[in-house]
Amino acid sequence: MSRSTVNRSMLAVGGVLLLGAGLLVLAGGFGLYGRLHLHPAGWWPLTSPHQPVVSTASRTRWTERGWWWPTVITVLSLAVVGALWWLVAQLRRSGPGTVTLPTPPGRGPALRLRGRALEDALETETVDLPEVTRVRVRLTGNRRRLLLRAAVRLGQGGTPAALLDEFHTGPLAHARTSLALPDLPCELRLQVAGHAAARAPKRPRVS
């Protein structure tokens, strides 16, 4: 599962939960339960405009228990650590930062190419192909097993089959030659402007 998919899923779940809680609070604040003759769950505190969201009894129910404050501090600490972990994960690359270039053994130091430079080179060469309007390339995997992920958008006159062949013999072939990796796998996602999503091939494998 990609990082963007995880982020979208987390934001969607969090948004739905917050929206649901907000609607329940608004319903209690406007007295809709009584007007509509609804009976919320017994544990729900806000059922009329005159009630606080969290009652005094609820706030102080367990404050005298020995486990209460350690539990609160632990939960809040875990929440902070989780938020920091998520933030660091957004700033960190999902793939290798550098790629080792082939050099004759014993002839000078090892050469390394930045992963971002490889992505830029592939994007620059791919966007020059006929009918390509937008391209995004990402290098994932690890240094032992690299994987290229490319998302290409074609204009209305673009042909996916033709683009697939040109990409295979052009940018991808050049990247494999430069890195001396004949088996460098690539996952190519094509989108054709103005066509239904069902007509465009989904994630064809380039090998």
Coordinates of N, CA and C in Angstrom, one line a residue:
M1 N 0.8 -1.2 0.0 CA 0.0 0.0 0.0 C 0.9 1.2 0.0
S2 N 0.6 2.2 -0.9 CA 1.5 3.3 -1.0 C 1.2 4.3 0.1
R3 N 2.2 5.3 0.3 CA 2.0 6.3 1.3 C 0.8 7.1 1.1
S4 N 0.6 7.6 -0.1 CA -0.6 8.4 -0.4 C -1.9 7.7 -0.1
T5 N -2.0 6.4 -0.4 CA -3.2 5.6 -0.1 C -3.4 5.6 1.4
V6 N -2.3 5.3 2.2 CA -2.5 5.3 3.7 C -2.9 6.7 4.2
N7 N -2.3 7.7 3.6 CA -2.7 9.1 4.1 C -4.1 9.4 3.8
R8 N -4.6 9.1 2.6 CA -6.0 9.3 2.2 C -6.9 8.5 3.1
S9 N -6.5 7.3 3.4 CA -7.4 6.4 4.2 C -7.5 7.0 5.6
M10 N -6.3 7.4 6.2 CA -6.3 7.9 7.6 C -7.1 9.2 7.6
L11 N -7.0 10.1 6.7 CA -7.7 11.4 6.7 C -9.2 11.1 6.5
A12 N -9.5 10.2 5.6 CA -11.0 9.9 5.4 C -11.6 9.3 6.7
V13 N -10.9 8.4 7.3 CA -11.5 7.8 8.6 C -11.6 8.9 9.7
G14 N -10.5 9.7 9.8 CA -10.6 10.7 10.8 C -11.6 11.8 10.5
G15 N -11.8 12.1 9.2 CA -12.8 13.1 8.9 C -14.2 12.6 9.1
V16 N -14.5 11.3 8.8 CA -15.8 10.7 9.0 C -16.1 10.7 10.5
L17 N -15.1 10.3 11.4 CA -15.4 10.3 12.8 C -15.7 11.7 13.4
L18 N -14.8 12.7 13.0 CA -15.1 14.0 13.4 C -16.4 14.6 12.9
L19 N -16.7 14.3 11.7 CA -18.0 14.8 11.2 C -19.2 14.2 11.9
G20 N -19.1 12.9 12.2 CA -20.2 12.2 12.9 C -20.3 12.8 14.3
A21 N -19.2 13.0 15.0 CA -19.2 13.5 16.4 C -19.8 14.9 16.4
G22 N -19.4 15.7 15.4 CA -19.8 17.1 15.3 C -21.3 17.2 15.1
L23 N -21.8 16.3 14.2 CA -23.3 16.3 13.9 C -24.1 15.9 15.2
L24 N -23.6 14.9 15.9 CA -24.3 14.5 17.2 C -24.3 15.7 18.2
V25 N -23.2 16.4 18.3 CA -23.1 17.5 19.2 C -24.1 18.6 18.8
L26 N -24.1 18.9 17.5 CA -25.0 19.9 17.0 C -26.5 19.5 17.2
A27 N -26.8 18.2 17.0 CA -28.1 17.8 17.2 C -28.5 18.0 18.7
G28 N -27.6 17.7 19.6 CA -28.0 18.0 21.0 C -28.1 19.4 21.3
G29 N -27.1 20.2 20.8 CA -27.1 21.7 21.0 C -28.4 22.4 20.5
F30 N -29.0 21.9 19.4 CA -30.2 22.5 18.9 C -31.5 21.8 19.4
G31 N -31.3 20.8 20.3 CA -32.5 20.1 20.8 C -33.2 19.3 19.8
L32 N -32.5 18.8 18.9 CA -33.2 18.0 17.8 C -33.7 16.6 18.3
Y33 N -33.0 16.1 19.4 CA -33.5 14.8 19.9 C -34.9 14.9 20.4
G34 N -35.2 16.0 21.2 CA -36.6 16.1 21.7 C -37.6 16.4 20.6
R35 N -37.2 17.3 19.7 CA -38.1 17.7 18.6 C -38.5 16.5 17.7
L36 N -37.5 15.6 17.5 CA -37.7 14.5 16.6 C -38.1 13.2 17.4
H37 N -38.2 13.4 18.7 CA -38.6 12.2 19.5 C -37.6 11.1 19.4
L38 N -36.3 11.4 19.4 CA -35.2 10.4 19.3 C -34.7 10.1 20.7
H39 N -34.2 8.9 20.8 CA -33.7 8.5 22.1 C -32.2 8.0 21.9
P40 N -31.3 8.9 22.2 CA -29.9 8.6 22.0 C -29.4 7.6 23.1
A41 N -28.3 7.0 22.9 CA -27.7 6.0 23.8 C -27.6 6.7 25.2
G42 N -27.7 5.9 26.3 CA -27.6 6.4 27.6 C -26.3 7.0 28.0
W43 N -25.2 6.6 27.3 CA -23.9 7.1 27.7 C -23.7 8.5 27.0
W44 N -24.5 8.9 26.0 CA -24.3 10.1 25.3 C -24.7 11.3 26.2
P45 N -23.8 12.2 26.5 CA -24.1 13.2 27.5 C -24.9 14.4 27.0
L46 N -24.8 14.8 25.7 CA -25.4 16.0 25.2 C -26.7 15.6 24.5
T47 N -27.9 15.8 25.2 CA -29.2 15.5 24.6 C -30.1 16.7 24.6
S48 N -29.7 17.9 25.2 CA -30.5 19.1 25.1 C -29.5 20.3 25.2
P49 N -30.0 21.5 24.7 CA -29.2 22.7 24.7 C -28.6 23.1 26.0
H50 N -29.2 22.6 27.1 CA -28.8 23.1 28.5 C -27.8 22.2 29.1
Q51 N -27.4 21.2 28.4 CA -26.4 20.3 29.0 C -25.0 20.6 28.4
P52 N -23.9 20.5 29.3 CA -22.6 20.6 28.7 C -22.1 19.4 27.9
V53 N -21.2 19.6 27.1 CA -20.7 18.5 26.3 C -20.1 17.4 27.2
V54 N -19.3 17.8 28.2 CA -18.8 16.9 29.2 C -19.2 17.4 30.5
S55 N -20.0 16.6 31.2 CA -20.5 17.0 32.5 C -19.4 17.0 33.6
T56 N -19.7 17.7 34.7 CA -18.7 17.7 35.8 C -18.5 16.3 36.4
A57 N -19.6 15.5 36.4 CA -19.4 14.1 37.0 C -18.6 13.3 36.0
S58 N -18.7 13.5 34.7 CA -17.9 12.7 33.8 C -16.4 13.1 33.9
R59 N -16.2 14.5 34.1 CA -14.8 14.9 34.1 C -14.1 14.5 35.4
T60 N -14.8 14.3 36.5 CA -14.2 14.0 37.7 C -14.4 12.6 38.2
R61 N -15.0 11.7 37.4 CA -15.4 10.4 37.8 C -14.2 9.5 38.3
W62 N -13.1 9.6 37.6 CA -12.0 8.7 37.9 C -10.7 9.5 38.3
T63 N -10.8 10.8 38.6 CA -9.6 11.5 38.9 C -9.0 11.1 40.3
E64 N -9.8 10.5 41.2 CA -9.2 10.0 42.4 C -8.7 8.6 42.4
R65 N -8.8 8.0 41.2 CA -8.3 6.6 41.1 C -6.8 6.7 40.8
G66 N -6.0 5.8 41.3 CA -4.6 5.8 41.1 C -4.1 5.6 39.7
W67 N -4.9 4.9 38.9 CA -4.5 4.6 37.5 C -4.9 5.7 36.5
W68 N -5.7 6.7 37.0 CA -6.3 7.6 36.0 C -5.2 8.5 35.3
W69 N -4.4 9.2 36.1 CA -3.5 10.1 35.5 C -2.4 9.4 34.8
P70 N -1.8 8.3 35.3 CA -0.9 7.6 34.4 C -1.4 7.1 33.1
T71 N -2.7 6.7 33.1 CA -3.3 6.3 31.8 C -3.5 7.5 30.9
V72 N -3.9 8.7 31.4 CA -4.1 9.9 30.6 C -2.7 10.3 30.0
I73 N -1.7 10.3 30.8 CA -0.4 10.7 30.4 C 0.1 9.7 29.3
T74 N -0.1 8.5 29.5 CA 0.4 7.5 28.5 C -0.3 7.6 27.2
V75 N -1.6 7.8 27.2 CA -2.4 7.9 26.0 C -2.0 9.2 25.2
L76 N -1.9 10.3 25.9 CA -1.4 11.5 25.3 C 0.0 11.4 24.7
S77 N 0.9 10.7 25.5 CA 2.2 10.6 25.0 C 2.2 9.7 23.7
L78 N 1.4 8.6 23.7 CA 1.4 7.8 22.5 C 0.8 8.6 21.3
A79 N -0.2 9.5 21.6 CA -0.7 10.3 20.5 C 0.3 11.2 19.9
V80 N 1.1 11.9 20.8 CA 2.2 12.8 20.3 C 3.2 12.0 19.5
V81 N 3.6 10.8 20.1 CA 4.6 10.0 19.3 C 4.1 9.6 18.0
G82 N 2.9 9.2 17.9 CA 2.3 8.8 16.7 C 2.2 9.9 15.7
A83 N 1.8 11.1 16.1 CA 1.8 12.3 15.3 C 3.2 12.6 14.7
L84 N 4.2 12.6 15.6 CA 5.5 12.9 15.2 C 6.0 11.8 14.2
W85 N 5.7 10.5 14.4 CA 6.1 9.5 13.5 C 5.5 9.7 12.1
W86 N 4.2 10.1 12.1 CA 3.5 10.3 10.8 C 4.2 11.5 10.1
L87 N 4.5 12.5 10.8 CA 5.1 13.7 10.2 C 6.5 13.3 9.6
V88 N 7.3 12.6 10.4 CA 8.6 12.2 9.8 C 8.4 11.3 8.6
A89 N 7.4 10.4 8.6 CA 7.2 9.6 7.5 C 6.8 10.4 6.2
Q90 N 6.2 11.5 6.4 CA 5.9 12.3 5.2 C 7.1 13.0 4.6
L91 N 8.1 13.3 5.5 CA 9.3 14.0 5.0 C 10.3 13.0 4.5
R92 N 10.2 11.8 4.8 CA 11.1 10.8 4.4 C 10.8 10.2 3.0
R93 N 11.8 10.0 2.2 CA 11.6 9.3 0.9 C 11.1 7.9 1.1
S94 N 10.2 7.4 0.2 CA 9.8 6.1 0.3 C 10.7 5.1 -0.4
G95 N 11.7 5.6 -1.2 CA 12.6 4.8 -1.9 C 14.1 5.2 -1.6
P96 N 15.0 4.5 -2.2 CA 16.4 4.8 -1.9 C 16.8 6.2 -2.3
G97 N 17.6 6.9 -1.5 CA 18.1 8.2 -1.8 C 19.1 8.3 -2.9
T98 N 19.9 7.2 -3.1 CA 20.9 7.2 -4.1 C 20.9 5.8 -4.8
V99 N 21.4 5.8 -6.0 CA 21.6 4.5 -6.8 C 23.0 4.4 -7.2
T100 N 23.6 3.2 -7.0 CA 25.0 3.0 -7.3 C 25.1 2.8 -8.8
L101 N 26.0 3.5 -9.5 CA 26.2 3.4 -10.9 C 27.3 2.3 -11.1
P102 N 27.3 1.6 -12.2 CA 28.3 0.6 -12.5 C 29.6 1.2 -12.9
T103 N 30.7 0.7 -12.3 CA 32.1 1.1 -12.6 C 32.9 -0.1 -12.7
P104 N 34.0 -0.1 -13.5 CA 34.9 -1.2 -13.5 C 35.5 -1.5 -12.2
P105 N 35.6 -2.7 -11.8 CA 36.2 -3.0 -10.4 C 37.6 -2.6 -10.3
G106 N 37.9 -1.9 -9.2 CA 39.3 -1.4 -8.9 C 39.7 -0.2 -9.7
R107 N 38.7 0.5 -10.3 CA 39.0 1.7 -11.1 C 38.3 2.9 -10.6
G108 N 38.8 3.5 -9.5 CA 38.2 4.7 -9.0 C 37.1 4.4 -8.0
P109 N 36.6 5.4 -7.3 CA 35.6 5.3 -6.3 C 34.2 4.9 -6.9
A110 N 33.4 4.4 -6.1 CA 32.0 4.1 -6.5 C 31.2 5.4 -6.8
L111 N 30.5 5.3 -7.9 CA 29.7 6.5 -8.2 C 28.2 6.3 -7.8
R112 N 27.6 7.3 -7.3 CA 26.2 7.2 -6.8 C 25.4 8.3 -7.5
L113 N 24.2 8.0 -7.9 CA 23.3 8.9 -8.5 C 22.1 9.1 -7.6
R114 N 21.8 10.4 -7.4 CA 20.6 10.7 -6.5 C 19.3 10.1 -7.2
G115 N 18.5 9.6 -6.3 CA 17.2 9.0 -6.8 C 16.4 10.1 -7.5
R116 N 16.4 11.3 -6.9 CA 15.6 12.4 -7.5 C 16.1 12.7 -8.9
A117 N 17.4 12.7 -9.1 CA 18.0 13.0 -10.4 C 17.5 12.0 -11.5
L118 N 17.5 10.7 -11.1 CA 17.0 9.7 -12.0 C 15.5 9.9 -12.3
E119 N 14.7 10.2 -11.3 CA 13.3 10.5 -11.6 C 13.1 11.7 -12.5
D120 N 13.9 12.7 -12.3 CA 13.8 13.9 -13.1 C 14.2 13.6 -14.6
A121 N 15.2 12.8 -14.8 CA 15.7 12.4 -16.1 C 14.6 11.6 -16.8
L122 N 14.0 10.7 -16.1 CA 12.9 9.9 -16.7 C 11.7 10.7 -17.0
E123 N 11.3 11.6 -16.2 CA 10.2 12.5 -16.4 C 10.5 13.4 -17.6
T124 N 11.7 14.0 -17.7 CA 12.0 14.8 -18.8 C 11.9 14.1 -20.1
E125 N 12.5 12.9 -20.2 CA 12.4 12.1 -21.4 C 11.0 11.6 -21.8
T126 N 10.3 11.3 -20.8 CA 8.9 10.7 -21.0 C 8.0 11.8 -21.5
V127 N 8.1 13.0 -20.9 CA 7.1 14.1 -21.3 C 7.4 14.5 -22.7
D128 N 8.5 14.2 -23.3 CA 8.8 14.6 -24.7 C 8.2 13.6 -25.7
L129 N 7.6 12.5 -25.2 CA 7.0 11.5 -26.1 C 5.7 12.0 -26.6
P130 N 5.3 11.6 -27.8 CA 4.1 12.1 -28.4 C 2.8 12.0 -27.6
E131 N 2.0 13.0 -27.5 CA 0.8 13.1 -26.8 C 0.8 13.0 -25.3
V132 N 2.0 13.0 -24.7 CA 2.2 12.9 -23.3 C 2.0 14.4 -22.7
T133 N 1.1 14.6 -21.8 CA 0.8 15.9 -21.2 C 1.3 16.0 -19.8
R134 N 1.5 14.9 -19.1 CA 2.0 15.0 -17.7 C 2.5 13.6 -17.4
V135 N 3.6 13.6 -16.5 CA 4.2 12.4 -16.1 C 4.8 12.6 -14.7
R136 N 4.7 11.6 -13.9 CA 5.3 11.6 -12.6 C 6.0 10.2 -12.4
V137 N 7.3 10.3 -12.0 CA 8.0 9.0 -11.8 C 8.5 9.0 -10.3
R138 N 8.4 7.8 -9.7 CA 9.0 7.7 -8.4 C 9.8 6.4 -8.3
L139 N 10.9 6.5 -7.7 CA 11.8 5.3 -7.5 C 11.6 4.8 -6.1
T140 N 11.2 3.5 -6.0 CA 10.8 2.9 -4.8 C 11.7 1.6 -4.6
G141 N 11.3 0.8 -3.6 CA 12.1 -0.4 -3.3 C 13.3 -0.1 -2.5
N142 N 14.4 -0.9 -2.7 CA 15.6 -0.7 -2.0 C 16.8 -0.8 -3.0
R143 N 18.0 -0.7 -2.5 CA 19.1 -0.7 -3.4 C 19.4 -2.0 -4.1
R144 N 18.9 -3.1 -3.5 CA 19.1 -4.4 -4.1 C 17.9 -4.7 -5.0
R145 N 16.8 -4.1 -4.8 CA 15.6 -4.4 -5.7 C 14.9 -3.1 -5.9
L146 N 15.3 -2.4 -7.0 CA 14.6 -1.1 -7.3 C 13.3 -1.4 -8.1
L147 N 12.4 -0.4 -8.0 CA 11.2 -0.4 -8.7 C 10.8 1.0 -9.1
L148 N 10.5 1.2 -10.4 CA 10.1 2.4 -10.9 C 8.6 2.5 -11.0
R149 N 8.0 3.5 -10.5 CA 6.5 3.7 -10.6 C 6.3 5.0 -11.4
A150 N 5.6 4.9 -12.6 CA 5.4 6.0 -13.4 C 3.9 6.2 -13.7
A151 N 3.4 7.4 -13.6 CA 2.1 7.7 -13.9 C 2.1 8.7 -15.1
V152 N 1.5 8.3 -16.2 CA 1.6 9.1 -17.4 C 0.2 9.5 -17.9
R153 N 0.0 10.7 -18.2 CA -1.3 11.2 -18.7 C -1.2 11.5 -20.2
L154 N -2.0 11.0 -21.0 CA -2.0 11.2 -22.5 C -3.1 12.2 -22.9
G155 N -2.9 12.9 -24.0 CA -3.9 13.7 -24.6 C -5.0 12.9 -25.2
Q156 N -6.0 13.6 -25.7 CA -7.2 12.8 -26.3 C -6.8 12.0 -27.5
G157 N -5.7 12.4 -28.2 CA -5.3 11.6 -29.4 C -4.3 10.6 -29.0
G158 N -3.9 10.4 -27.8 CA -2.9 9.5 -27.4 C -3.4 8.0 -27.5
T159 N -2.5 7.1 -27.8 CA -2.7 5.7 -27.9 C -1.9 5.0 -26.8
P160 N -2.6 4.3 -25.8 CA -1.8 3.7 -24.8 C -0.8 2.6 -25.3
A161 N -1.2 1.9 -26.3 CA -0.3 0.8 -26.8 C 0.9 1.4 -27.4
A162 N 0.8 2.5 -28.1 CA 2.0 3.2 -28.7 C 2.9 3.8 -27.7
L163 N 2.2 4.4 -26.6 CA 3.0 5.0 -25.6 C 3.8 3.9 -24.8
L164 N 3.1 2.8 -24.6 CA 3.8 1.7 -23.8 C 5.0 1.2 -24.6
D165 N 4.9 1.1 -25.9 CA 6.1 0.7 -26.7 C 7.2 1.7 -26.7
E166 N 6.8 3.0 -26.8 CA 7.8 4.1 -26.9 C 8.5 4.2 -25.5
F167 N 7.7 4.1 -24.4 CA 8.3 4.2 -23.1 C 9.3 3.0 -22.8
H168 N 8.9 1.8 -23.3 CA 9.7 0.6 -23.1 C 11.0 0.7 -23.8
T169 N 11.0 1.2 -25.1 CA 12.2 1.3 -25.9 C 13.0 2.6 -25.7
G170 N 12.3 3.6 -25.0 CA 13.0 4.9 -24.8 C 13.5 5.1 -23.4
P171 N 12.7 5.9 -22.6 CA 13.2 6.2 -21.3 C 13.5 5.0 -20.4
L172 N 12.7 4.0 -20.4 CA 13.0 2.8 -19.6 C 14.2 2.1 -20.0
A173 N 14.4 1.9 -21.3 CA 15.6 1.2 -21.8 C 16.8 2.0 -21.5
H174 N 16.8 3.3 -21.6 CA 17.9 4.2 -21.3 C 18.3 4.1 -19.8
A175 N 17.3 4.1 -19.0 CA 17.5 4.0 -17.5 C 18.2 2.6 -17.2
R176 N 17.7 1.6 -17.8 CA 18.3 0.2 -17.6 C 19.7 0.2 -18.0
T177 N 20.0 0.8 -19.2 CA 21.4 0.8 -19.7 C 22.3 1.6 -18.8
S178 N 21.8 2.8 -18.4 CA 22.7 3.6 -17.6 C 23.0 3.0 -16.2
L179 N 22.0 2.3 -15.7 CA 22.2 1.7 -14.4 C 22.7 0.2 -14.4
A180 N 22.9 -0.3 -15.7 CA 23.3 -1.7 -15.9 C 22.4 -2.6 -15.1
L181 N 21.1 -2.4 -15.2 CA 20.1 -3.2 -14.6 C 19.1 -3.7 -15.7
P182 N 19.4 -4.7 -16.4 CA 18.5 -5.1 -17.5 C 17.1 -5.6 -16.9
D183 N 17.0 -6.0 -15.7 CA 15.8 -6.5 -15.1 C 15.1 -5.4 -14.2
L184 N 15.4 -4.1 -14.4 CA 14.8 -3.1 -13.6 C 13.3 -3.1 -13.9
P185 N 12.5 -3.4 -12.9 CA 11.0 -3.5 -13.1 C 10.4 -2.1 -13.1
C186 N 9.3 -2.0 -13.7 CA 8.6 -0.7 -13.8 C 7.1 -0.9 -13.8
E187 N 6.4 -0.1 -13.0 CA 5.0 -0.2 -13.0 C 4.4 1.1 -13.6
L188 N 3.8 1.0 -14.7 CA 3.3 2.1 -15.5 C 1.8 2.3 -15.4
R189 N 1.3 3.4 -15.0 CA -0.1 3.7 -14.9 C -0.4 4.8 -16.0
L190 N -1.4 4.4 -16.9 CA -1.7 5.3 -18.0 C -3.1 5.9 -17.8
Q191 N -3.3 7.2 -18.1 CA -4.6 7.8 -18.1 C -4.7 8.6 -19.4
V192 N -5.8 8.4 -20.1 CA -6.1 9.1 -21.3 C -7.1 10.2 -21.1
A193 N -6.8 11.4 -21.4 CA -7.7 12.5 -21.2 C -9.0 12.4 -22.0
G194 N -10.1 12.6 -21.4 CA -11.4 12.6 -22.1 C -12.0 11.2 -22.3
H195 N -11.3 10.2 -21.8 CA -11.8 8.8 -21.9 C -12.3 8.3 -20.6
A196 N -13.2 7.4 -20.6 CA -13.7 6.8 -19.4 C -12.5 6.0 -18.8
A197 N -12.5 5.9 -17.4 CA -11.4 5.2 -16.7 C -11.4 3.8 -17.1
A198 N -12.5 3.2 -17.5 CA -12.6 1.8 -17.8 C -11.8 1.5 -19.1
R199 N -11.7 2.5 -20.0 CA -11.1 2.3 -21.3 C -9.6 2.3 -21.2
A200 N -9.1 3.0 -20.2 CA -7.6 3.1 -20.0 C -7.1 1.9 -19.3
P201 N -6.0 1.3 -19.7 CA -5.4 0.2 -19.0 C -4.9 0.6 -17.6
K202 N -5.1 -0.3 -16.6 CA -4.8 0.0 -15.3 C -3.5 -0.8 -14.9
R203 N -2.5 0.0 -14.6 CA -1.2 -0.5 -14.1 C -0.6 -1.7 -15.0
P204 N -0.4 -1.4 -16.2 CA 0.3 -2.5 -17.0 C 1.7 -2.7 -16.5
R205 N 2.2 -3.9 -16.4 CA 3.5 -4.2 -16.0 C 4.5 -4.1 -17.2
V206 N 5.5 -3.4 -17.0 CA 6.6 -3.3 -18.0 C 7.8 -4.1 -17.6
S207 N 8.2 -5.1 -18.4 CA 9.3 -6.0 -18.0 C 10.3 -6.1 -19.1

